């Protein structure tokens, strides 16, 4: 039974917040949060990603970056990262997370690269990859069963 999912990238201003919002929409009631391995706490979601979210009817304006902490991993049943290196780093820093960390692009065997500093087309492609990964994981989580938060 999955109760809480954590999505992780580097800065927590682009990929992981998008995954958080899309996963929460796909699985209403599931507790989903996001964090960054090297996030500067309090930073808003990237404007380009906010526009892509808004086009899908989602509002990321209230989200603020948080740096990954051990307590987040302890509370999470599943941790979805954007790149294989993120998994390696998390499991190295926090051995307690082993066996619960997977790439969001696991089913497509791909990393989801950081679009920061790149053009709008790259942001669009990354958004589509995140959306596809969320679709695959949402289906898997439904099969495993998830507990809706009160």
Short mmCIF file of C-alpha atoms in Angstrom, two decimals:
data_model
loop_
_atom_site.label_atom_id
_atom_site.label_comp_id
_atom_site.label_asym_id
_atom_site.label_seq_id
_atom_site.Cartn_x
_atom_site.Cartn_y
_atom_site.Cartn_z
CA UNK A 1 0.00 0.00 0.00
CA UNK A 2 1.41 3.36 -1.05
CA UNK A 3 0.61 6.24 1.30
CA UNK A 4 3.14 8.91 0.35
CA UNK A 5 5.23 9.58 -2.75
CA UNK A 6 8.20 11.93 -2.98
CA UNK A 7 9.43 13.30 -6.32
CA UNK A 8 13.03 14.51 -6.46
CA UNK A 9 15.25 16.45 -8.86
CA UNK A 10 18.15 18.84 -8.30
CA UNK A 11 16.64 22.28 -7.66
CA UNK A 12 12.98 21.44 -6.97
CA UNK A 13 11.85 24.28 -9.23
CA UNK A 14 11.14 22.44 -12.45
CA UNK A 15 10.88 18.68 -12.84
CA UNK A 16 9.95 17.39 -9.38
CA UNK A 17 7.20 19.98 -8.70
CA UNK A 18 5.63 19.20 -12.08
CA UNK A 19 5.74 15.48 -11.27
CA UNK A 20 4.23 16.24 -7.85
CA UNK A 21 1.27 18.15 -9.30
CA UNK A 22 0.63 15.70 -12.15
CA UNK A 23 0.80 12.68 -9.83
CA UNK A 24 -1.49 14.31 -7.28
CA UNK A 25 -3.99 15.01 -10.07
CA UNK A 26 -3.76 11.45 -11.40
CA UNK A 27 -4.22 9.89 -7.95
CA UNK A 28 -6.55 12.14 -5.94
CA UNK A 29 -6.02 11.84 -2.23
CA UNK A 30 -2.50 10.42 -2.46
CA UNK A 31 -0.02 12.48 -0.46
CA UNK A 32 2.64 13.70 -2.87
CA UNK A 33 5.47 16.12 -2.13
CA UNK A 34 8.66 17.12 -3.90
CA UNK A 35 12.21 18.09 -2.99
CA UNK A 36 15.58 18.86 -4.54
CA UNK A 37 18.99 17.42 -3.84
CA UNK A 38 20.53 20.90 -3.97
CA UNK A 39 17.46 23.10 -3.74
CA UNK A 40 17.55 26.68 -2.49
CA UNK A 41 14.60 26.66 -0.12
CA UNK A 42 11.81 29.04 -0.99
CA UNK A 43 12.47 29.38 -4.73
CA UNK A 44 9.31 29.37 -6.90
CA UNK A 45 8.60 26.97 -9.74
CA UNK A 46 10.26 28.03 -12.99
CA UNK A 47 8.07 30.41 -15.02
CA UNK A 48 8.27 28.29 -18.19
CA UNK A 49 7.04 25.25 -16.28
CA UNK A 50 4.33 27.29 -14.59
CA UNK A 51 3.02 28.26 -18.05
CA UNK A 52 2.98 24.61 -19.16
CA UNK A 53 1.16 23.63 -15.95
CA UNK A 54 -1.36 26.44 -16.40
CA UNK A 55 -2.12 25.21 -19.93
CA UNK A 56 -3.12 21.91 -18.29
CA UNK A 57 -5.24 23.63 -15.65
CA UNK A 58 -2.71 23.22 -12.84
CA UNK A 59 -1.35 25.99 -10.63
CA UNK A 60 2.22 25.69 -9.41
CA UNK A 61 2.53 29.26 -8.16
CA UNK A 62 2.20 28.34 -4.47
CA UNK A 63 4.91 25.66 -4.54
CA UNK A 64 8.32 26.55 -3.13
CA UNK A 65 11.56 24.60 -3.35
CA UNK A 66 12.59 22.38 -0.45
CA UNK A 67 15.93 20.67 0.04
CA UNK A 68 15.77 16.88 0.38
CA UNK A 69 15.96 15.76 4.01
CA UNK A 70 16.14 12.34 5.61
CA UNK A 71 12.72 12.75 7.27
CA UNK A 72 11.14 13.10 3.81
CA UNK A 73 12.60 9.76 2.77
CA UNK A 74 11.52 8.11 6.01
CA UNK A 75 7.93 9.19 5.42
CA UNK A 76 7.83 8.17 1.74
CA UNK A 77 6.81 4.76 0.47
CA UNK A 78 8.04 5.57 -3.04
CA UNK A 79 10.65 8.06 -4.25
CA UNK A 80 10.62 9.01 -7.92
CA UNK A 81 13.76 10.69 -9.28
CA UNK A 82 14.45 12.21 -12.67
CA UNK A 83 17.87 10.71 -13.39
CA UNK A 84 19.70 7.50 -12.54
CA UNK A 85 22.44 9.58 -10.87
CA UNK A 86 19.85 11.00 -8.47
CA UNK A 87 18.99 7.48 -7.34
CA UNK A 88 22.65 6.64 -6.80
CA UNK A 89 23.21 9.84 -4.81
CA UNK A 90 20.13 9.42 -2.62
CA UNK A 91 20.83 5.78 -1.84
CA UNK A 92 24.45 6.64 -1.06
CA UNK A 93 23.54 9.49 1.29
CA UNK A 94 20.51 7.79 2.80
CA UNK A 95 20.85 3.97 2.76
CA UNK A 96 17.43 3.68 4.43
CA UNK A 97 15.87 4.65 1.09
CA UNK A 98 17.21 1.65 -0.84
CA UNK A 99 14.52 -0.34 -2.57
CA UNK A 100 12.10 2.61 -2.70
CA UNK A 101 13.91 4.91 -5.17
CA UNK A 102 13.09 4.63 -8.88
CA UNK A 103 13.40 6.81 -11.96
CA UNK A 104 10.21 8.51 -13.09
CA UNK A 105 11.21 7.42 -16.61
CA UNK A 106 11.77 3.83 -15.43
CA UNK A 107 9.25 2.30 -17.83
CA UNK A 108 10.76 4.12 -20.81
CA UNK A 109 14.33 3.47 -19.62
CA UNK A 110 15.20 7.16 -19.77
CA UNK A 111 16.45 10.00 -17.65
CA UNK A 112 14.48 13.23 -17.67
CA UNK A 113 17.10 15.92 -18.21
CA UNK A 114 17.12 19.28 -16.48
CA UNK A 115 15.70 21.91 -18.86
CA UNK A 116 16.90 24.93 -16.84
CA UNK A 117 18.67 27.40 -19.12
CA UNK A 118 17.31 25.80 -22.27
CA UNK A 119 14.64 26.94 -24.72
CA UNK A 120 10.89 26.41 -24.56
CA UNK A 121 10.98 23.35 -26.83
CA UNK A 122 13.17 21.51 -24.30
CA UNK A 123 10.78 22.47 -21.48
CA UNK A 124 7.87 21.15 -23.54
CA UNK A 125 9.67 17.85 -24.21
CA UNK A 126 10.60 17.47 -20.52
CA UNK A 127 7.02 18.22 -19.50
CA UNK A 128 5.78 15.50 -21.88
CA UNK A 129 8.33 13.01 -20.49
CA UNK A 130 7.25 13.79 -16.93
CA UNK A 131 3.60 13.41 -17.91
CA UNK A 132 4.30 10.04 -19.54
CA UNK A 133 6.29 8.85 -16.51
CA UNK A 134 3.50 9.94 -14.17
CA UNK A 135 1.00 8.02 -16.29
CA UNK A 136 3.02 4.82 -16.01
CA UNK A 137 3.60 5.20 -12.28
CA UNK A 138 0.00 6.17 -11.55
CA UNK A 139 -1.14 2.95 -13.20
CA UNK A 140 1.40 0.95 -11.19
CA UNK A 141 0.42 2.64 -7.91
CA UNK A 142 -3.27 1.96 -8.58
CA UNK A 143 -2.44 -1.74 -9.02
CA UNK A 144 -0.40 -1.79 -5.81
CA UNK A 145 -3.07 0.18 -4.00
CA UNK A 146 -2.78 3.55 -2.39
CA UNK A 147 -4.15 5.10 0.75
CA UNK A 148 -5.93 8.40 0.40
CA UNK A 149 -4.99 11.00 2.98
CA UNK A 150 -7.76 12.38 5.16
#
